[in-house]
Amino acid sequence: MKIGILGAGQLGRMLAISGYPLNHKFGFSGNSNDEPSSLLGHMFALEDDADNIKHLIEFADVITYESENTDVEIVREINKNTPVYPGEKSLFTTQHRGREKTLFDQLNIPCAPYQMVNSRQDLIDAVEKISLPAILKTATDGYDGKGQFLMKDASQIDDAWENMNGVESILEGFVDFKRELSLIAVRGIDNDHKYYPLVENIHHDGILRLTIAPAQEIDPEVQKTAEHYMQTLLDEMNHVGVLTIELFETDSGLVVNEMAPRVHNSGHWSIEGANTSQFENHIRAISGMPLGDTTPTNEFSAMVNIIGKIGPTDIVLNMPNTHLHLYDKQERTDRKLGHINITASSAEELYNSINKLQDFLP
Ligand code: AMP
C-alpha cells in the first residue's frame, strides 16, 4: 500500500523504516527537505503548493498523522475519499484536554479533578472548587510540559492566568503520584487489540529522559486495570492504530493523565525490545494487516532519549545489546535528536548499561 503521513518528523521516519519490509511505500507532508523523514519517501512540501495535501491524497491509499495537533478539518476533508486512521473522533478528543477528560469521566476512568478556565474569574472559581496545589495547563497544543503553571497558593492566580496568554485552559488537581507509567496498545480495523506491558517514564524539566520496560514490580491486576481503561477508550473512539495513555501510579490506584492517538516516545524501546514494535504495529493496523505479537523479546529494556546535543555516541556503539537511533536533526536545546535502546536479561545488566550512558542523562 501507499501510506501518506501528515508530518515528516522522527515518528514518520520510524513508521516508514518499519513499514518498508512490509512492502509499503511512504509519502509525507512537510515544510522543508531537511526533516527527519525527507529522504524516506515522497515529500509533498507544504511551501511549494497550496494544494499540497491534494497531492498527498492522490499518492496515498491510506493516511495517518504524527501529531494530535493535526487539523481536524483537513482530516475530515481527506476522509471523504481516502481513509484516515486513527479516525476523526480519536483526533478531535485527544487534541483538547477538556474533551479528553470529559470522555474519561463518561467511561468511569479515574483522572485528576478539573475545571475549564477561560478567564481570571474562572480561575478563581476553579481554585476554590479544586483547591491547591493544582496545575493550570493550556487546553490544546501543550507538549513536553510546555504551557503549564504549577499553582501552590492563591497569590499566584494573576501570574498563572497571565502565563496562559488568555487561551482556553484547564485547572487540574495535583496528583500525588509514586511513578509515571504509560500503556501503549494497538487496535486493528477488524477490532483486534494488542497491548504492550506498562512502562515507567522518568522526566526531567517536563521532557521524557528514560523509559524502563516493562515497569518493575507491576501487579498483574494493575496491568489488567490499565488494559481495561485502554480497551474502553479504543472501542469508544473506534480507534484504529496505536493509542498511548499516560498514567500516574498512586497509593489508591491508577489515575489517567492524558492520551495520544499515535506512536509515542515511551514506546520507542519496542523497536528492539518487543517482537513487533509500536511502529510496525501501527502500520499493520492502518493497512489492514494482522497485528503483530507485542511480547517483549527480553526480560528488561530501557530507552534513553538524546536531547539537545548528540553526545558521545561511540560509547553506545561499543556496548553490547545497545542500539543507537538518530533522527537526522540539528542540535538545539531541548530538541529530541534520537534515542538509545538497551535490552538486558537481568535488572543488574540493565542498570549497568544505563550507568554507562550517564553522558546522555541529566
Ligand atoms: P502533561 O503535559 O499533562 O503530560 O504534563 C507534563 C508533566 O507534568 C507530567 O509528566 C507530570 O510529571 C506533571 N503533571 C501533569 N499533570 C499533573 C497532575 N495533575 N498532577 C501532578 N503532576 C502532573
PDB file of C-alpha atoms in Angstrom, residues 30-279:
ATOM      1  CA  GLY A  30       6.248  18.745   5.430  1.00  0.00           C
ATOM      2  CA  ASN A  31       7.749  22.181   5.067  1.00  0.00           C
ATOM      3  CA  SER A  32      11.306  21.528   4.064  1.00  0.00           C
ATOM      4  CA  ASN A  33      13.681  18.948   2.726  1.00  0.00           C
ATOM      5  CA  ASP A  34      15.702  18.606   5.883  1.00  0.00           C
ATOM      6  CA  GLU A  35      13.104  16.983   8.093  1.00  0.00           C
ATOM      7  CA  PRO A  36      13.742  13.553   9.644  1.00  0.00           C
ATOM      8  CA  SER A  37      11.525  11.802   7.060  1.00  0.00           C
ATOM      9  CA  SER A  38      12.649  13.763   3.983  1.00  0.00           C
ATOM     10  CA  LEU A  39      14.790  11.040   2.448  1.00  0.00           C
ATOM     11  CA  LEU A  40      12.465   8.179   3.345  1.00  0.00           C
ATOM     12  CA  GLY A  41       9.761   8.684   0.759  1.00  0.00           C
ATOM     13  CA  HIS A  42       7.970  11.222  -1.385  1.00  0.00           C
ATOM     14  CA  MET A  43       7.878  14.664   0.222  1.00  0.00           C
ATOM     15  CA  PHE A  44       4.824  16.760  -0.526  1.00  0.00           C
ATOM     16  CA  ALA A  45       6.252  20.051   0.622  1.00  0.00           C
ATOM     17  CA  LEU A  46       3.781  22.483   2.134  1.00  0.00           C
ATOM     18  CA  GLU A  47       5.600  25.571   0.903  1.00  0.00           C
ATOM     19  CA  ASP A  48       5.656  24.508  -2.747  1.00  0.00           C
ATOM     20  CA  ASP A  49       1.965  24.255  -3.413  1.00  0.00           C
ATOM     21  CA  ALA A  50      -1.180  25.424  -1.693  1.00  0.00           C
ATOM     22  CA  ASP A  51      -2.785  22.173  -2.892  1.00  0.00           C
ATOM     23  CA  ASN A  52      -0.035  20.041  -1.340  1.00  0.00           C
ATOM     24  CA  ILE A  53      -2.470  17.883   0.617  1.00  0.00           C
ATOM     25  CA  LYS A  54      -4.216  17.083  -2.686  1.00  0.00           C
ATOM     26  CA  HIS A  55      -1.003  15.539  -3.995  1.00  0.00           C
ATOM     27  CA  LEU A  56      -0.505  13.521  -0.832  1.00  0.00           C
ATOM     28  CA  ILE A  57      -4.101  12.252  -1.115  1.00  0.00           C
ATOM     29  CA  GLU A  58      -3.581  11.336  -4.767  1.00  0.00           C
ATOM     30  CA  PHE A  59      -0.495   9.392  -3.752  1.00  0.00           C
ATOM     31  CA  ALA A  60      -1.904   7.558  -0.735  1.00  0.00           C
ATOM     32  CA  ASP A  61      -4.216   4.558  -0.244  1.00  0.00           C
ATOM     33  CA  VAL A  62      -4.444   5.364   3.466  1.00  0.00           C
ATOM     34  CA  ILE A  63      -3.377   8.342   5.551  1.00  0.00           C
ATOM     35  CA  THR A  64      -2.156   8.668   9.124  1.00  0.00           C
ATOM     36  CA  TYR A  65      -0.660  11.526  11.137  1.00  0.00           C
ATOM     37  CA  GLU A  66       2.221  12.125  13.506  1.00  0.00           C
ATOM     38  CA  SER A  67       0.631  14.610  15.865  1.00  0.00           C
ATOM     39  CA  GLU A  68      -2.611  15.118  17.771  1.00  0.00           C
ATOM     40  CA  ASN A  69      -2.321  18.776  16.760  1.00  0.00           C
ATOM     41  CA  THR A  70      -3.247  17.857  13.169  1.00  0.00           C
ATOM     42  CA  ASP A  71      -6.122  19.995  11.816  1.00  0.00           C
ATOM     43  CA  VAL A  72      -9.399  18.066  12.216  1.00  0.00           C
ATOM     44  CA  GLU A  73     -10.920  19.901   9.232  1.00  0.00           C
ATOM     45  CA  ILE A  74      -8.171  18.571   6.966  1.00  0.00           C
ATOM     46  CA  VAL A  75      -8.682  15.033   8.244  1.00  0.00           C
ATOM     47  CA  ARG A  76     -12.466  15.322   7.707  1.00  0.00           C
ATOM     48  CA  GLU A  77     -11.907  16.519   4.146  1.00  0.00           C
ATOM     49  CA  ILE A  78      -9.396  13.756   3.314  1.00  0.00           C
ATOM     50  CA  ASN A  79     -11.620  11.099   4.834  1.00  0.00           C
ATOM     51  CA  LYS A  80     -14.326  11.775   2.231  1.00  0.00           C
ATOM     52  CA  ASN A  81     -12.231   9.830  -0.281  1.00  0.00           C
ATOM     53  CA  THR A  82      -9.275   8.271   1.498  1.00  0.00           C
ATOM     54  CA  PRO A  83      -9.388   6.511   4.870  1.00  0.00           C
ATOM     55  CA  VAL A  84      -7.566   8.320   7.679  1.00  0.00           C
ATOM     56  CA  TYR A  85      -6.537   6.310  10.743  1.00  0.00           C
ATOM     57  CA  PRO A  86      -6.852   6.932  13.645  1.00  0.00           C
ATOM     58  CA  GLY A  87     -10.237   8.452  12.786  1.00  0.00           C
ATOM     59  CA  GLU A  88     -11.712  11.858  13.457  1.00  0.00           C
ATOM     60  CA  LYS A  89     -13.108  11.011  16.897  1.00  0.00           C
ATOM     61  CA  SER A  90      -9.690   9.950  18.223  1.00  0.00           C
ATOM     62  CA  LEU A  91      -8.065  13.119  16.879  1.00  0.00           C
ATOM     63  CA  PHE A  92     -10.820  15.520  17.982  1.00  0.00           C
ATOM     64  CA  THR A  93     -10.896  14.082  21.513  1.00  0.00           C
ATOM     65  CA  THR A  94      -7.170  13.845  22.162  1.00  0.00           C
ATOM     66  CA  GLN A  95      -6.256  17.326  20.923  1.00  0.00           C
ATOM     67  CA  HIS A  96      -8.178  19.021  23.734  1.00  0.00           C
ATOM     68  CA  ARG A  97      -7.565  18.237  27.412  1.00  0.00           C
ATOM     69  CA  GLY A  98     -11.142  19.128  28.350  1.00  0.00           C
ATOM     70  CA  ARG A  99     -12.703  16.794  25.768  1.00  0.00           C
ATOM     71  CA  GLU A 100     -10.270  14.059  26.817  1.00  0.00           C
ATOM     72  CA  LYS A 101     -11.205  14.379  30.496  1.00  0.00           C
ATOM     73  CA  THR A 102     -14.930  14.510  29.695  1.00  0.00           C
ATOM     74  CA  LEU A 103     -14.525  11.163  27.923  1.00  0.00           C
ATOM     75  CA  PHE A 104     -12.592   9.701  30.877  1.00  0.00           C
ATOM     76  CA  ASP A 105     -15.449  10.753  33.181  1.00  0.00           C
ATOM     77  CA  GLN A 106     -18.062   9.329  30.848  1.00  0.00           C
ATOM     78  CA  LEU A 107     -16.251   5.970  30.785  1.00  0.00           C
ATOM     79  CA  ASN A 108     -15.544   5.915  34.554  1.00  0.00           C
ATOM     80  CA  ILE A 109     -11.802   6.158  34.019  1.00  0.00           C
ATOM     81  CA  PRO A 110     -10.192   7.910  37.011  1.00  0.00           C
ATOM     82  CA  CYS A 111      -8.449  11.208  36.279  1.00  0.00           C
ATOM     83  CA  ALA A 112      -7.472  14.321  38.289  1.00  0.00           C
ATOM     84  CA  PRO A 113     -10.331  16.688  39.228  1.00  0.00           C
ATOM     85  CA  TYR A 114     -10.507  19.500  36.650  1.00  0.00           C
ATOM     86  CA  GLN A 115     -12.258  22.720  35.659  1.00  0.00           C
ATOM     87  CA  MET A 116     -12.098  24.540  32.350  1.00  0.00           C
ATOM     88  CA  VAL A 117     -10.783  28.109  32.646  1.00  0.00           C
ATOM     89  CA  ASN A 118     -11.471  30.907  30.149  1.00  0.00           C
ATOM     90  CA  SER A 119     -10.965  33.965  32.330  1.00  0.00           C
ATOM     91  CA  ARG A 120      -9.326  35.193  35.533  1.00  0.00           C
ATOM     92  CA  GLN A 121     -12.680  34.813  37.318  1.00  0.00           C
ATOM     93  CA  ASP A 122     -12.980  31.206  36.063  1.00  0.00           C
ATOM     94  CA  LEU A 123      -9.566  30.548  37.563  1.00  0.00           C
ATOM     95  CA  ILE A 124     -10.595  31.977  40.930  1.00  0.00           C
ATOM     96  CA  ASP A 125     -13.709  29.760  40.891  1.00  0.00           C
ATOM     97  CA  ALA A 126     -11.729  26.710  39.782  1.00  0.00           C
ATOM     98  CA  VAL A 127      -9.142  27.168  42.546  1.00  0.00           C
ATOM     99  CA  GLU A 128     -11.984  27.274  45.053  1.00  0.00           C
ATOM    100  CA  LYS A 129     -13.532  24.066  43.698  1.00  0.00           C
ATOM    101  CA  ILE A 130     -10.366  22.041  43.155  1.00  0.00           C
ATOM    102  CA  SER A 131      -8.122  23.550  45.867  1.00  0.00           C
ATOM    103  CA  LEU A 132      -4.356  23.876  45.625  1.00  0.00           C
ATOM    104  CA  PRO A 133      -1.825  22.630  44.686  1.00  0.00           C
ATOM    105  CA  ALA A 134      -3.073  22.349  41.130  1.00  0.00           C
ATOM    106  CA  ILE A 135      -1.686  22.686  37.619  1.00  0.00           C
ATOM    107  CA  LEU A 136      -3.029  25.154  35.076  1.00  0.00           C
ATOM    108  CA  LYS A 137      -2.499  23.824  31.536  1.00  0.00           C
ATOM    109  CA  THR A 138      -3.436  25.125  28.103  1.00  0.00           C
ATOM    110  CA  ALA A 139      -6.366  23.091  26.785  1.00  0.00           C
ATOM    111  CA  THR A 140      -4.630  22.461  23.445  1.00  0.00           C
ATOM    112  CA  ASP A 141      -1.140  22.449  21.919  1.00  0.00           C
ATOM    113  CA  GLY A 142       0.811  21.554  25.081  1.00  0.00           C
ATOM    114  CA  TYR A 143       3.747  19.172  24.833  1.00  0.00           C
ATOM    115  CA  ASP A 144       6.821  18.309  26.950  1.00  0.00           C
ATOM    116  CA  GLY A 145       5.314  20.193  29.917  1.00  0.00           C
ATOM    117  CA  LYS A 146       5.001  23.448  27.904  1.00  0.00           C
ATOM    118  CA  GLY A 147       2.063  25.767  28.626  1.00  0.00           C
ATOM    119  CA  GLN A 148       1.778  24.675  32.266  1.00  0.00           C
ATOM    120  CA  PHE A 149       1.826  26.545  35.566  1.00  0.00           C
ATOM    121  CA  LEU A 150       2.058  24.836  38.960  1.00  0.00           C
ATOM    122  CA  MET A 151      -0.080  26.773  41.444  1.00  0.00           C
ATOM    123  CA  LYS A 152       0.807  26.334  45.093  1.00  0.00           C
ATOM    124  CA  ASP A 153      -1.157  29.194  46.648  1.00  0.00           C
ATOM    125  CA  ALA A 154      -3.884  31.639  45.704  1.00  0.00           C
ATOM    126  CA  SER A 155      -1.468  34.580  45.472  1.00  0.00           C
ATOM    127  CA  GLN A 156      -0.330  33.065  42.146  1.00  0.00           C
ATOM    128  CA  ILE A 157      -3.697  33.499  40.427  1.00  0.00           C
ATOM    129  CA  ASP A 158      -2.644  36.570  38.403  1.00  0.00           C
ATOM    130  CA  ASP A 159       0.742  35.112  37.460  1.00  0.00           C
ATOM    131  CA  ALA A 160      -0.829  31.813  36.424  1.00  0.00           C
ATOM    132  CA  TRP A 161      -3.546  33.439  34.311  1.00  0.00           C
ATOM    133  CA  GLU A 162      -1.060  35.837  32.652  1.00  0.00           C
ATOM    134  CA  ASN A 163       1.157  32.868  31.827  1.00  0.00           C
ATOM    135  CA  MET A 164      -1.677  31.360  29.757  1.00  0.00           C
ATOM    136  CA  ASN A 165      -1.876  34.451  27.484  1.00  0.00           C
ATOM    137  CA  GLY A 166      -5.671  34.352  27.539  1.00  0.00           C
ATOM    138  CA  VAL A 167      -6.004  30.946  25.845  1.00  0.00           C
ATOM    139  CA  GLU A 168      -8.510  28.345  26.973  1.00  0.00           C
ATOM    140  CA  SER A 169      -7.037  26.414  29.886  1.00  0.00           C
ATOM    141  CA  ILE A 170      -7.784  23.667  32.339  1.00  0.00           C
ATOM    142  CA  LEU A 171      -7.013  23.583  36.055  1.00  0.00           C
ATOM    143  CA  GLU A 172      -6.157  20.076  37.219  1.00  0.00           C
ATOM    144  CA  GLY A 173      -5.815  18.944  40.814  1.00  0.00           C
ATOM    145  CA  PHE A 174      -2.245  17.931  41.655  1.00  0.00           C
ATOM    146  CA  VAL A 175      -1.889  14.138  41.743  1.00  0.00           C
ATOM    147  CA  ASP A 176       0.489  12.838  44.394  1.00  0.00           C
ATOM    148  CA  PHE A 177       1.941  10.020  42.342  1.00  0.00           C
ATOM    149  CA  LYS A 178       4.602   7.379  43.017  1.00  0.00           C
ATOM    150  CA  ARG A 179       5.576   6.821  39.412  1.00  0.00           C
ATOM    151  CA  GLU A 180       4.598   7.859  35.924  1.00  0.00           C
ATOM    152  CA  LEU A 181       3.586   4.984  33.671  1.00  0.00           C
ATOM    153  CA  SER A 182       2.300   4.620  30.148  1.00  0.00           C
ATOM    154  CA  LEU A 183       0.412   1.963  28.274  1.00  0.00           C
ATOM    155  CA  ILE A 184       0.613   1.524  24.523  1.00  0.00           C
ATOM    156  CA  ALA A 185      -1.889  -0.564  22.604  1.00  0.00           C
ATOM    157  CA  VAL A 186      -2.933  -1.100  19.037  1.00  0.00           C
ATOM    158  CA  ARG A 187      -6.356  -1.818  17.557  1.00  0.00           C
ATOM    159  CA  GLY A 188      -6.842  -3.204  14.066  1.00  0.00           C
ATOM    160  CA  ILE A 189      -9.519  -2.432  11.503  1.00  0.00           C
ATOM    161  CA  ASP A 190     -11.080  -5.820  12.414  1.00  0.00           C
ATOM    162  CA  ASN A 191     -11.271  -4.796  16.136  1.00  0.00           C
ATOM    163  CA  ASP A 192      -8.341  -6.983  17.229  1.00  0.00           C
ATOM    164  CA  HIS A 193      -6.477  -5.460  20.233  1.00  0.00           C
ATOM    165  CA  LYS A 194      -2.899  -5.944  21.434  1.00  0.00           C
ATOM    166  CA  TYR A 195      -1.253  -4.400  24.471  1.00  0.00           C
ATOM    167  CA  TYR A 196       2.365  -3.721  25.385  1.00  0.00           C
ATOM    168  CA  PRO A 197       3.362  -4.001  29.050  1.00  0.00           C
ATOM    169  CA  LEU A 198       3.107  -0.899  31.240  1.00  0.00           C
ATOM    170  CA  VAL A 199       6.383   1.044  31.214  1.00  0.00           C
ATOM    171  CA  GLU A 200       7.844   3.518  33.692  1.00  0.00           C
ATOM    172  CA  ASN A 201       8.732   7.014  32.442  1.00  0.00           C
ATOM    173  CA  ILE A 202      11.205   9.356  34.093  1.00  0.00           C
ATOM    174  CA  HIS A 203      11.001  13.036  33.085  1.00  0.00           C
ATOM    175  CA  HIS A 204      13.339  15.971  33.672  1.00  0.00           C
ATOM    176  CA  ASP A 205      12.091  19.551  33.155  1.00  0.00           C
ATOM    177  CA  GLY A 206       8.932  18.124  31.585  1.00  0.00           C
ATOM    178  CA  ILE A 207      10.816  16.093  28.948  1.00  0.00           C
ATOM    179  CA  LEU A 208      10.920  12.288  28.905  1.00  0.00           C
ATOM    180  CA  ARG A 209      14.516  11.145  29.515  1.00  0.00           C
ATOM    181  CA  LEU A 210      14.284   7.450  30.408  1.00  0.00           C
ATOM    182  CA  THR A 211      11.771   4.640  29.942  1.00  0.00           C
ATOM    183  CA  ILE A 212      12.056   1.291  31.745  1.00  0.00           C
ATOM    184  CA  ALA A 213      10.156  -1.519  30.040  1.00  0.00           C
ATOM    185  CA  PRO A 214       8.332  -3.299  31.478  1.00  0.00           C
ATOM    186  CA  ALA A 215       7.858  -1.106  34.560  1.00  0.00           C
ATOM    187  CA  GLN A 216       9.206  -3.094  37.505  1.00  0.00           C
ATOM    188  CA  GLU A 217       7.030  -4.677  40.192  1.00  0.00           C
ATOM    189  CA  ILE A 218       3.714  -4.117  38.476  1.00  0.00           C
ATOM    190  CA  ASP A 219       0.945  -6.197  39.976  1.00  0.00           C
ATOM    191  CA  PRO A 220      -0.770  -8.154  37.156  1.00  0.00           C
ATOM    192  CA  GLU A 221      -4.054  -6.627  38.392  1.00  0.00           C
ATOM    193  CA  VAL A 222      -2.665  -3.140  37.685  1.00  0.00           C
ATOM    194  CA  GLN A 223      -1.739  -4.159  34.133  1.00  0.00           C
ATOM    195  CA  LYS A 224      -5.234  -5.597  33.749  1.00  0.00           C
ATOM    196  CA  THR A 225      -6.873  -2.399  35.009  1.00  0.00           C
ATOM    197  CA  ALA A 226      -4.795  -0.262  32.612  1.00  0.00           C
ATOM    198  CA  GLU A 227      -5.717  -2.571  29.725  1.00  0.00           C
ATOM    199  CA  HIS A 228      -9.377  -2.305  30.681  1.00  0.00           C
ATOM    200  CA  TYR A 229      -9.210   1.516  30.538  1.00  0.00           C
ATOM    201  CA  MET A 230      -7.398   1.254  27.239  1.00  0.00           C
ATOM    202  CA  GLN A 231      -9.867  -1.168  25.698  1.00  0.00           C
ATOM    203  CA  THR A 232     -12.792   1.018  26.752  1.00  0.00           C
ATOM    204  CA  LEU A 233     -11.169   4.048  25.089  1.00  0.00           C
ATOM    205  CA  LEU A 234     -10.142   2.197  21.925  1.00  0.00           C
ATOM    206  CA  ASP A 235     -13.648   0.841  21.429  1.00  0.00           C
ATOM    207  CA  GLU A 236     -15.448   4.072  22.321  1.00  0.00           C
ATOM    208  CA  MET A 237     -13.411   6.062  19.781  1.00  0.00           C
ATOM    209  CA  ASN A 238     -13.460   3.208  17.244  1.00  0.00           C
ATOM    210  CA  HIS A 239      -9.723   3.790  17.198  1.00  0.00           C
ATOM    211  CA  VAL A 240      -7.554   2.178  14.518  1.00  0.00           C
ATOM    212  CA  GLY A 241      -3.778   2.236  15.043  1.00  0.00           C
ATOM    213  CA  VAL A 242      -1.652   2.825  18.134  1.00  0.00           C
ATOM    214  CA  LEU A 243      -3.075   4.654  21.161  1.00  0.00           C
ATOM    215  CA  THR A 244      -0.994   5.705  24.176  1.00  0.00           C
ATOM    216  CA  ILE A 245      -2.264   6.552  27.638  1.00  0.00           C
ATOM    217  CA  GLU A 246      -0.093   8.227  30.254  1.00  0.00           C
ATOM    218  CA  LEU A 247      -0.922   7.318  33.835  1.00  0.00           C
ATOM    219  CA  PHE A 248       0.058   8.176  37.380  1.00  0.00           C
ATOM    220  CA  GLU A 249       0.547   5.302  39.818  1.00  0.00           C
ATOM    221  CA  THR A 250      -0.768   6.403  43.225  1.00  0.00           C
ATOM    222  CA  ASP A 251      -1.342   4.686  46.582  1.00  0.00           C
ATOM    223  CA  SER A 252      -5.004   4.393  45.681  1.00  0.00           C
ATOM    224  CA  GLY A 253      -4.552   3.073  42.140  1.00  0.00           C
ATOM    225  CA  LEU A 254      -4.060   4.348  38.609  1.00  0.00           C
ATOM    226  CA  VAL A 255      -5.036   7.864  37.548  1.00  0.00           C
ATOM    227  CA  VAL A 256      -5.039   8.616  33.821  1.00  0.00           C
ATOM    228  CA  ASN A 257      -3.260  11.828  32.832  1.00  0.00           C
ATOM    229  CA  GLU A 258      -3.640  12.082  29.060  1.00  0.00           C
ATOM    230  CA  MET A 259      -3.619  10.131  25.845  1.00  0.00           C
ATOM    231  CA  ALA A 260      -2.092  10.391  22.387  1.00  0.00           C
ATOM    232  CA  PRO A 261      -3.584   8.892  19.195  1.00  0.00           C
ATOM    233  CA  ARG A 262      -0.210   7.783  17.900  1.00  0.00           C
ATOM    234  CA  VAL A 263       3.070   6.025  18.449  1.00  0.00           C
ATOM    235  CA  HIS A 264       4.740   7.538  21.487  1.00  0.00           C
ATOM    236  CA  ASN A 265       8.220   8.316  22.778  1.00  0.00           C
ATOM    237  CA  SER A 266       7.637   5.917  25.700  1.00  0.00           C
ATOM    238  CA  GLY A 267       7.192   3.084  23.154  1.00  0.00           C
ATOM    239  CA  HIS A 268      10.480   3.543  21.302  1.00  0.00           C
ATOM    240  CA  TRP A 269      12.025   0.710  23.365  1.00  0.00           C
ATOM    241  CA  SER A 270       9.790  -1.706  21.413  1.00  0.00           C
ATOM    242  CA  ILE A 271      11.962  -1.418  18.265  1.00  0.00           C
ATOM    243  CA  GLU A 272      14.394  -3.972  19.700  1.00  0.00           C
ATOM    244  CA  GLY A 273      12.542  -4.762  22.937  1.00  0.00           C
ATOM    245  CA  ALA A 274       9.346  -6.358  21.599  1.00  0.00           C
ATOM    246  CA  ASN A 275       8.550  -8.979  18.970  1.00  0.00           C
ATOM    247  CA  THR A 276       6.719  -6.309  16.970  1.00  0.00           C
ATOM    248  CA  SER A 277       7.491  -2.629  17.514  1.00  0.00           C
ATOM    249  CA  GLN A 278       4.817   0.011  18.089  1.00  0.00           C
ATOM    250  CA  PHE A 279       5.744   1.454  14.673  1.00  0.00           C
TER     251      PHE A 279
END
